Coordinates of C-alpha atoms and ligand atoms in Angstrom, one line a residue:
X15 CA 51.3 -0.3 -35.7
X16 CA 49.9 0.0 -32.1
X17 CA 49.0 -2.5 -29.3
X18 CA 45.6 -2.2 -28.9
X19 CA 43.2 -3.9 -25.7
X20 CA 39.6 -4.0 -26.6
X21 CA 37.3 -5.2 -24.3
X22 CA 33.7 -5.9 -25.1
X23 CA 30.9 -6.4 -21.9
X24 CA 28.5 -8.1 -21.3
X25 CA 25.5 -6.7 -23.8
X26 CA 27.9 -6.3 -26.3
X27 CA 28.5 -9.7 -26.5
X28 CA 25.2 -11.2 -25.2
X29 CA 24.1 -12.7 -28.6
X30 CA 25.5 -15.0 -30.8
X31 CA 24.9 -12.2 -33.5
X32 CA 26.7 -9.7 -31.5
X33 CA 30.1 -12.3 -30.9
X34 CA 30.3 -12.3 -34.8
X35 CA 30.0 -8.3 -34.7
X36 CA 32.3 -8.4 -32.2
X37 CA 34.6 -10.4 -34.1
X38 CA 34.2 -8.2 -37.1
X39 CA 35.4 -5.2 -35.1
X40 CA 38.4 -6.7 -34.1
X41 CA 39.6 -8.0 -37.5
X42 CA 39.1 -5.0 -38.5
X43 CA 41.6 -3.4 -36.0
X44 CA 43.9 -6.4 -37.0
X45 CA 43.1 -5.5 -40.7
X46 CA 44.4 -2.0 -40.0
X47 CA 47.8 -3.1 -38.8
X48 CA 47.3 -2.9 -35.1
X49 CA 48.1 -5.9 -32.3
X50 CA 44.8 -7.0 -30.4
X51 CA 44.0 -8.0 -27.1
X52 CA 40.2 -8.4 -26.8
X53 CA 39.4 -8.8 -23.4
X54 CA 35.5 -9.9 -23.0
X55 CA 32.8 -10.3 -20.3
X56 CA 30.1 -13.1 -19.3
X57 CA 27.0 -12.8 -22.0
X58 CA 24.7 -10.3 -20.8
X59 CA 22.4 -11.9 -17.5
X60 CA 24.8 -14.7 -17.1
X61 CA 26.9 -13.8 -13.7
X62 CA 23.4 -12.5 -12.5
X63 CA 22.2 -16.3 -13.5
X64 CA 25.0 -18.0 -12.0
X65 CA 25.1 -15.8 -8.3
X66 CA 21.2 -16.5 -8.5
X67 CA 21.8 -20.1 -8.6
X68 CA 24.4 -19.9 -5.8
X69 CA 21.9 -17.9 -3.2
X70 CA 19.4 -20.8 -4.3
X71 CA 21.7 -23.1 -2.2
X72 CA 23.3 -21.3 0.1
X73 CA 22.3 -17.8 2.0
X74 CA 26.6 -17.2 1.8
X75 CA 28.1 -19.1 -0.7
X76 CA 31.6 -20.5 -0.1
X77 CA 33.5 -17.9 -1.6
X78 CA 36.3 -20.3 -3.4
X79 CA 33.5 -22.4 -5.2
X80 CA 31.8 -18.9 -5.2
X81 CA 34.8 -17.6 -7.5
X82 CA 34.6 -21.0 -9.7
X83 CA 31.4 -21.0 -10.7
X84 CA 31.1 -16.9 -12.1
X85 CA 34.1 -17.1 -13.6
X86 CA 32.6 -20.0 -16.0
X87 CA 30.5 -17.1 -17.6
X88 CA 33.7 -15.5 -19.1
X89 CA 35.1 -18.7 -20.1
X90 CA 32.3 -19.3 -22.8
X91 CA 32.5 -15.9 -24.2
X92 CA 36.3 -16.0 -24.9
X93 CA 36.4 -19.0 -26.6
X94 CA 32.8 -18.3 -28.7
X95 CA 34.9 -15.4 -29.9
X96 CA 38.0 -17.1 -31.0
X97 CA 35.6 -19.4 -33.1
X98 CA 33.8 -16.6 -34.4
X99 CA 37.3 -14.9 -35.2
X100 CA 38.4 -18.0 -36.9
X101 CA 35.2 -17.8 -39.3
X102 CA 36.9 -14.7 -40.4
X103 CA 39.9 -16.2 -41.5
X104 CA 41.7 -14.2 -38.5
X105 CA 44.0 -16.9 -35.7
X106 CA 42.9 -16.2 -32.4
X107 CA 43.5 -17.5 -29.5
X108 CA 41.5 -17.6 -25.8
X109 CA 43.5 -17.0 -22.3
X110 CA 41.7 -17.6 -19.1
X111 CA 43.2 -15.6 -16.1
X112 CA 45.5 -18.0 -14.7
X113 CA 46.5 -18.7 -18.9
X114 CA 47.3 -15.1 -19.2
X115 CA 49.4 -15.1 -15.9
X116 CA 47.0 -12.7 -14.0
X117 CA 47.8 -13.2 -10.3
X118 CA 45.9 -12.2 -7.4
X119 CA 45.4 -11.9 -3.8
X120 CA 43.1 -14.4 -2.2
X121 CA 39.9 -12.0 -1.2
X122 CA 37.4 -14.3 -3.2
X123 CA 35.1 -12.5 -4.9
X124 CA 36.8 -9.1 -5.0
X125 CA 40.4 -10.2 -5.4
X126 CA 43.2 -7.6 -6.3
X127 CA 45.8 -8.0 -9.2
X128 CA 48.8 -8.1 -7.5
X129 CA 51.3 -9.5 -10.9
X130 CA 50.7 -10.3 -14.5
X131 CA 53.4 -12.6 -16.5
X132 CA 52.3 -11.3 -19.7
X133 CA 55.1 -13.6 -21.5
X134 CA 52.3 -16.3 -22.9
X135 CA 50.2 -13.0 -24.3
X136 CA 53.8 -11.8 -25.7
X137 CA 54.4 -14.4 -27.6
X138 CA 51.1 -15.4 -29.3
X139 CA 50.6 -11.6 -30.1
X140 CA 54.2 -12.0 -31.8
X141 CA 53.0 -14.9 -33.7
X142 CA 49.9 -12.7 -35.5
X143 CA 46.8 -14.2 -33.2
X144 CA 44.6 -12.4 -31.8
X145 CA 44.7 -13.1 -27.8
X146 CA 41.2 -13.0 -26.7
X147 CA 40.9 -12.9 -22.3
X148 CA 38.7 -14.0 -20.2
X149 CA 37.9 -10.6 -18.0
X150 CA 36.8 -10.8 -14.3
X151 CA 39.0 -13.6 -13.2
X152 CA 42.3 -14.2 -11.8
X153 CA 44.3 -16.7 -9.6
X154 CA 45.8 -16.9 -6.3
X155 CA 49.3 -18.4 -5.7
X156 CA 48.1 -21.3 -4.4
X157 CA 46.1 -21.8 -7.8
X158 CA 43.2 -21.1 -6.8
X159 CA 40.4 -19.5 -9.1
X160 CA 39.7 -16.0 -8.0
X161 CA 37.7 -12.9 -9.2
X162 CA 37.9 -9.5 -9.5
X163 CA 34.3 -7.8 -7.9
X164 CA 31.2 -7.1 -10.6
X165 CA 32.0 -5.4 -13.1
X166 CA 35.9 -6.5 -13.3
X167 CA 36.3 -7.3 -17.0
X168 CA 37.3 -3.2 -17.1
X169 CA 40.0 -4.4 -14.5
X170 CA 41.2 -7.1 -16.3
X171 CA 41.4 -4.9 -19.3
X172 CA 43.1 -2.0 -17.8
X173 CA 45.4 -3.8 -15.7
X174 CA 46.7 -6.1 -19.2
X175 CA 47.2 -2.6 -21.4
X176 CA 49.4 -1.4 -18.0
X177 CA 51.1 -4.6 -18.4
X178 CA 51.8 -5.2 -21.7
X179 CA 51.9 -1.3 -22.4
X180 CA 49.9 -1.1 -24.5
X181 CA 49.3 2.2 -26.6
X182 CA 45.8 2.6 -25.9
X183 CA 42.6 0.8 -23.9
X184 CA 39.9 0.3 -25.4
X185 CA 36.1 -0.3 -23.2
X186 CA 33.8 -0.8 -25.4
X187 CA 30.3 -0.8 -24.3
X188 CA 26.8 -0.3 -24.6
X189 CA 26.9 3.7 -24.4
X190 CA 28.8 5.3 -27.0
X191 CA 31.0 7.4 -24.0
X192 CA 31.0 8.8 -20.1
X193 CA 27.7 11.0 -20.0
X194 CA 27.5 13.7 -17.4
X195 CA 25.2 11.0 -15.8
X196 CA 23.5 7.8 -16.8
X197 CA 21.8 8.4 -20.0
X198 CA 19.2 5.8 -19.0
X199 CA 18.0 7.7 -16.2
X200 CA 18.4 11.4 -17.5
X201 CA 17.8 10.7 -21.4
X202 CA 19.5 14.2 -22.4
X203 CA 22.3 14.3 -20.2
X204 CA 25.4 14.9 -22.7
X205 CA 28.5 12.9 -23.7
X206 CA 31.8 14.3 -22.9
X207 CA 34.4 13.6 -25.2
X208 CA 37.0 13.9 -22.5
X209 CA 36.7 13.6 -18.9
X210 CA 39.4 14.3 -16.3
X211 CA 41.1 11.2 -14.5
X212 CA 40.2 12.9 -11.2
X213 CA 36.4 13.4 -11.9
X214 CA 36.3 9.5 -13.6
X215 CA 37.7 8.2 -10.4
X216 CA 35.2 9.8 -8.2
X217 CA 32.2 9.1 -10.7
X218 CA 33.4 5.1 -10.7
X219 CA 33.6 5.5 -6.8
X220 CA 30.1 6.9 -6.5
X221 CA 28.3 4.7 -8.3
X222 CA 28.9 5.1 -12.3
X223 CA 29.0 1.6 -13.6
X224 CA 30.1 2.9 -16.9
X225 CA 33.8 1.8 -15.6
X226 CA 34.9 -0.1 -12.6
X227 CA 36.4 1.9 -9.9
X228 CA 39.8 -0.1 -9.7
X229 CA 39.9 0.3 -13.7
X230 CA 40.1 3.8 -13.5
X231 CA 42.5 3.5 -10.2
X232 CA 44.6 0.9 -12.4
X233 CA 44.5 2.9 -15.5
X234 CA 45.7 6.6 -13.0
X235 CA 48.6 4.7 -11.5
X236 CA 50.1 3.3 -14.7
X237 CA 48.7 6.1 -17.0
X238 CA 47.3 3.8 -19.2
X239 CA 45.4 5.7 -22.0
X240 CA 41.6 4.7 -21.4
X241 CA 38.6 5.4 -23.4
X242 CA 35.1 4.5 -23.1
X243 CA 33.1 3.8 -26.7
X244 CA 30.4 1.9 -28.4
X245 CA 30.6 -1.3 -29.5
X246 CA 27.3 -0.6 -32.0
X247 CA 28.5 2.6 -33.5
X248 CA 31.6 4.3 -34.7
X249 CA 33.1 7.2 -32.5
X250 CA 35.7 8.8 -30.7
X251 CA 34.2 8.1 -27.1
X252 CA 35.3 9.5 -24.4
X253 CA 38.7 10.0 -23.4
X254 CA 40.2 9.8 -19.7
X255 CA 42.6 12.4 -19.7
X256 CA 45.5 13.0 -17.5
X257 CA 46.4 16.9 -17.6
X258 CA 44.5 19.9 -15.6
X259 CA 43.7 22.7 -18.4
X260 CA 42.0 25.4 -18.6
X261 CA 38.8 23.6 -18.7
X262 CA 38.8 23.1 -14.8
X263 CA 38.3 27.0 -14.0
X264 CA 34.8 27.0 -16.2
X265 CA 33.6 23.6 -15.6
X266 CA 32.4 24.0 -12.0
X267 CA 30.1 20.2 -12.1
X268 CA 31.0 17.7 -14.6
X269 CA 28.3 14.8 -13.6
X270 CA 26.0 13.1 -11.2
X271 CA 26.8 9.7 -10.1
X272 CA 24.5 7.8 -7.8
X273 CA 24.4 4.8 -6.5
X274 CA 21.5 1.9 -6.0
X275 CA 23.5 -0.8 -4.1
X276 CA 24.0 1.1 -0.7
X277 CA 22.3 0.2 2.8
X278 CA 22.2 1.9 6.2
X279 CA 22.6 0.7 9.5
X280 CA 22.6 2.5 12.8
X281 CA 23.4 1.5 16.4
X282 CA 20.9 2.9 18.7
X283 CA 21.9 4.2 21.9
X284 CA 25.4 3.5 22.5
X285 CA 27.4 4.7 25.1
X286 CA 29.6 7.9 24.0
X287 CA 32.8 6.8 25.0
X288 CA 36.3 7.1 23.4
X289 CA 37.0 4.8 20.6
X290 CA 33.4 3.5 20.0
X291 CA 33.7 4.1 16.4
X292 CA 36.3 1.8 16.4
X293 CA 34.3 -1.2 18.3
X294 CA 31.7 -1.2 16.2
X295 CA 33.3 -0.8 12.5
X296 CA 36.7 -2.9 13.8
X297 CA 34.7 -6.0 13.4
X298 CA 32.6 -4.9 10.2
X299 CA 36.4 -4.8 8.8
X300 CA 37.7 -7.3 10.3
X301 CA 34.6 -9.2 8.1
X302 CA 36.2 -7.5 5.0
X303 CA 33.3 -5.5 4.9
X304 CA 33.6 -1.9 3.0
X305 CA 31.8 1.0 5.1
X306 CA 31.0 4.1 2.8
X307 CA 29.5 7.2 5.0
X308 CA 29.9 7.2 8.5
X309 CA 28.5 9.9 10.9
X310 CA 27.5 9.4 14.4
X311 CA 25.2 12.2 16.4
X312 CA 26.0 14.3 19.2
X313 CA 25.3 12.8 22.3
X314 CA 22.7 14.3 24.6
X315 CA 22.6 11.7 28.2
X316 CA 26.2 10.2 27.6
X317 CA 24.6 8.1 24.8
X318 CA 24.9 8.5 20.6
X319 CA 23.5 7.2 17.4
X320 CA 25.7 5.8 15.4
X321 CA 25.2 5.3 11.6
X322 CA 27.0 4.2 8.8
X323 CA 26.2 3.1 5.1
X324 CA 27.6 -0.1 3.3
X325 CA 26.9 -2.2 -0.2
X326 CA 23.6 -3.7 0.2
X327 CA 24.7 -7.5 -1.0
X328 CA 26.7 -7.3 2.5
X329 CA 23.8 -5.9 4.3
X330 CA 22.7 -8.9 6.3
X331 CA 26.2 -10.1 6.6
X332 CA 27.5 -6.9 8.2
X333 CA 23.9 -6.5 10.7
X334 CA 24.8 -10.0 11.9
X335 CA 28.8 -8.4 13.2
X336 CA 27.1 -5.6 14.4
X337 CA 24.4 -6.8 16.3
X338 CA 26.2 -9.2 18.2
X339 CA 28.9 -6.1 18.9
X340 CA 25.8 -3.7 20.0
X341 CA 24.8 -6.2 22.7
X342 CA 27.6 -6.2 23.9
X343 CA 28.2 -2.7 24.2
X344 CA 24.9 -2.4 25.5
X345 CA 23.4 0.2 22.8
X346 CA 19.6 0.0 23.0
X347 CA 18.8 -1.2 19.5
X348 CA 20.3 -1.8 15.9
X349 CA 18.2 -0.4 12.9
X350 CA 18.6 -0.9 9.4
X351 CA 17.3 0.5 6.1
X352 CA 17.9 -1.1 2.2
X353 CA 15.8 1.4 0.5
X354 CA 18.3 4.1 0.3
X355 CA 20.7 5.7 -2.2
X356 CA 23.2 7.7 -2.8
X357 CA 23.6 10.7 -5.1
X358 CA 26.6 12.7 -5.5
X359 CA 27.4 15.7 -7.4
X360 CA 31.2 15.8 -9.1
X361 CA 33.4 18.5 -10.4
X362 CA 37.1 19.6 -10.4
X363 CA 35.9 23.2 -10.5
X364 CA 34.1 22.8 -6.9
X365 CA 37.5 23.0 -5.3
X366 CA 37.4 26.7 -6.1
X367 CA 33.2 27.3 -5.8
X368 CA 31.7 28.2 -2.6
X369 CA 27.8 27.6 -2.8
X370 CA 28.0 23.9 -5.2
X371 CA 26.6 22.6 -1.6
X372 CA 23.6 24.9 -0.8
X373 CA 22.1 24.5 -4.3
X374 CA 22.3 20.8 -4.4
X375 CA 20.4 21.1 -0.9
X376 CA 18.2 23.6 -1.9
X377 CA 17.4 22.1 -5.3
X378 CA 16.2 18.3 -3.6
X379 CA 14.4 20.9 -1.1
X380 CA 12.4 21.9 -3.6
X381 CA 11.3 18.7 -5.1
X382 CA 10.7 17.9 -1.0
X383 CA 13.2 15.3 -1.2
X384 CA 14.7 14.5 2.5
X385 CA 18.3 13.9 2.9
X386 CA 19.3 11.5 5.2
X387 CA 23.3 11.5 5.4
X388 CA 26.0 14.0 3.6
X389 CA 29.4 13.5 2.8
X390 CA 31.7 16.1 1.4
X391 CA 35.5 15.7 -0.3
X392 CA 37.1 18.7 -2.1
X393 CA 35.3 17.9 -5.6
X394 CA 31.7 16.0 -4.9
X395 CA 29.4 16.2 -2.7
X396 CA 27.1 13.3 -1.6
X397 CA 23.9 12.7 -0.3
X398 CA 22.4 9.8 1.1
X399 CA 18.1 9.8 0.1
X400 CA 15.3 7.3 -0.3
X401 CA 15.2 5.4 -3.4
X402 CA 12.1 5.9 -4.3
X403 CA 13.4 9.5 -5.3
X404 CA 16.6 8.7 -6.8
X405 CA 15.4 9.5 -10.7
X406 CA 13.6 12.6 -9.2
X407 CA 16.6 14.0 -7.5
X408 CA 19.2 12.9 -10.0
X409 CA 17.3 14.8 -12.8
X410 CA 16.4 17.9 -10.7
X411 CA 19.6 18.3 -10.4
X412 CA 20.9 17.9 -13.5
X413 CA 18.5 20.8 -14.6
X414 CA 19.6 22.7 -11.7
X415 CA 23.3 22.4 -12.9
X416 CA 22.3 23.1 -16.2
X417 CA 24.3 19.7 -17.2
X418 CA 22.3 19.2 -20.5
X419 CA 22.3 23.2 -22.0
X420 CA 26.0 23.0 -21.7
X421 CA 28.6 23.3 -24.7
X422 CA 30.8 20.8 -25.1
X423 CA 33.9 22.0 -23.8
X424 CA 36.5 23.0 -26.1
X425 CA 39.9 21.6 -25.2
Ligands
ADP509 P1 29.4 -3.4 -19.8 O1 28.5 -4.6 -19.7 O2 29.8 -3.1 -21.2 O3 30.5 -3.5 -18.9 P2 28.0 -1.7 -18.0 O4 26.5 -1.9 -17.8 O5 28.9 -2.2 -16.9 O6 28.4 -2.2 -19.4 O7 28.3 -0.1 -18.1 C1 27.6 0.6 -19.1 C2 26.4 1.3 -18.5 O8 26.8 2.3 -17.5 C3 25.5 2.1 -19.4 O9 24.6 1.2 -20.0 C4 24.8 3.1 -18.5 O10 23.5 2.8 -18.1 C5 25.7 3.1 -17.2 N1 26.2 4.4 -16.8 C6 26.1 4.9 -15.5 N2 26.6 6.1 -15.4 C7 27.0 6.4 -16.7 C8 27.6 7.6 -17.2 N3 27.9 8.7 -16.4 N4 27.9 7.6 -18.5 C9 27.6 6.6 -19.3 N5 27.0 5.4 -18.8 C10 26.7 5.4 -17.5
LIG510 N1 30.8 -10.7 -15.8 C1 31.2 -9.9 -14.7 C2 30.0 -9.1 -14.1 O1 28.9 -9.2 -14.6 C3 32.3 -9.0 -15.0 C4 32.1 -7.9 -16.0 O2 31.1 -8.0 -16.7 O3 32.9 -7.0 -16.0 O4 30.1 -8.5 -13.2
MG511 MG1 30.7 -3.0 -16.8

């Protein structure tokens, strides 16, 4: 018998029909001996309905009412699927975060598990039901309703299988595994069956929605056995796996990740003295903004460009700090640009490759792709471009990487 936490997003539960599916799936687990926590997601296009709604009233939302109103979208699901379990003859029973003893810190909106009290879960998984969670949502000490950042259900998931130990975590989704990139946008890159933690965590941190970057983070520091599968079809997945092998030495890129939601801004003309860096990004942090590249120009008259790259949905929020902070440093002029990307390439096997770098740059050459910003680490490499090439550049270099051709690795 194992303790098992599925959780189902948003597509996969987006019907009616595909709730009862869902509930089929799980019974079936139950059927075959194992102790379930489903953990579920909003139906498909409903936290996209309900932040739409929000913008309609208010250019920024009060992040507390903010966190009350998206986490309704979970709250349906879970207990759609305890009624749909109960058809089945199977006792089920729905948790919302605070229910399920999910505490967080108070950053509204992208709150941080800090504790789960998983003696409620405990007990009613002792007593036969089926706990069914409501992913994406949390709650702060002072009660308050808080949630975990788009795409959090994964979270929720990972971080209850840490807690309750559970023998394996289960995402199911609507791709039936991690692909060397996003199938939709390179229709024969190939499914891995295993992927390394390393490589997982820098996909999910480069754009790969296929997991949420503090899932994989979660799942890395409690070693929480993770897999990614289909919820419409049977299969093995793909596994996150913990170990180096062998693998590593041949595998020089594993995927391309990219990401859609980034936006640029750069401070014209500032003066090049010590510690401006820190005058202009102290207060983009200070806003609990997230800055992503940075690189600022050499100066040529005692005056530098300085640009940097954050999510797009805090775009205008983070132009507004920095504006007010270029006046008053007296730079010439703030640009800004929403119509870029990022695109990185990712492998464990780069540590040990020189020239992973000069083919990337050569291959978007090629397609005349310009590349505005680059960012290095020991295993990707990232470029920032315009968006309008993204699909352009992310398949180009997926050929040039030979991605698709590639066996699947024998480990
Ligand atoms: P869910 O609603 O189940 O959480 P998501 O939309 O968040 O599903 O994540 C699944 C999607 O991730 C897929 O439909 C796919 O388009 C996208 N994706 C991006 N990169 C990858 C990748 N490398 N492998 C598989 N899917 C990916
Ligand atoms: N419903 C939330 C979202 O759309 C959380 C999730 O699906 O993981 O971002
Ligand atoms: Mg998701």
């Amino acid at each position: 018998m194992a303790l098992l936490v599925q959780k189902f997003g948003g597509t996969s539960v987006g019907t009616v029909e595909r709730i009862k599916a869902v509930a089929e799936r799980v019974k079936k687990s139950v059927d075959g001996g194992h102790k379930i926590v489903v953990v579920v997601s909003a139906m498909s296009g409903e936290t996209n309905r309900l932040v739409a709604l929000a913008n309609d009233i208010s250019d920024e939302p009060l992040a507390r009412e903010m966190d009350v109103l998206l986490s309704t979208g979970e709250q349906v699901t879970i207990a759609l699927l305890c009624m749909a379990l109960s058809e089945l003859g199977q006792t089920a029973r729905s948790y919302t975060g605070r229910q399920a003893g999910i505490r967080t810190d108070d950053a509204h909106t992208k709150a941080r598990i800090t504790d789960i009290d998983t003696s409620s879960v405990l007990a009613d998984l002792d007593k036969g039901h089926v706990v069914v969670l409501a992913g994406f949502q949390g709650f702060t000490d002072a009660g308050d309703i808080t949630t975990l950042g788009r795409g959090g259900s994964d979270t929720s998931a990972v971080a209850m299988a840490a807690a309750l130990k559970a023998d394996e975590c289960q995402i199911y989704t609507d791709v039936d595994g991690v692909y060397t990139t996003d199938p939709r946008v390179v229709p024969n890159a190939r499914k891995m069956t295993q992927i390394t933690f390393e490589e997982m965590l820098e996909m999910a941190s480069l754009g790969s929605k296929v997991l949420q970057i503090r899932a994989v983070e979660f799942a890395g520091k409690y070693n929480v056995a993770l897999r990614v599968l289909s919820s419409f079809e049977d299969g093995d997945g793909t596994l996150i796996t913990y170990e180096e092998d062998d693998r590593l030495e041949q595998v020089l890129i594993s995927g391309i990740a990219f990401n859609r939601d980034e936006a640029q801004i750069t401070v014209v003309g500032v003066p090049d003295t010590p510690g401006i860096a820190f005058q202009i990004l102290g207060p983009v942090a200070d806003g609990n903004v997230e800055v992503d590249m940075i690189v600022q120009n050499v100066s040529g008259d005692n005056r530098t460009d300085f640009t940097f790259t954050v999510n797009r949905a805090e775009y205008d929020k983070t132009m507004k700090i920095v504006q007010q902070r270029a006046n008053e440093l007296g730079a010439e002029e703030v640009s800004g640009n929403t119509s870029i990307v990022k695109l990185s390439v990712v492998g464990v096997g780069m540590r040990s490759h020189a020239g992973i770098a000069s083919k990337m740059f050569e291959t978007l050459a090629h397609e005349g792709i310009n590349i505005i910003m680059i960012s290095t680490s020991e295993i990707k490499i990232s470029v920032v471009i315009d968006e309008k090439y993204l699909e352009l550049g992310v398949r180009a270099l997926h050929d040039a990487f030979e991605l698709a051709g590639q066996p699947q690795a024998q480990i």
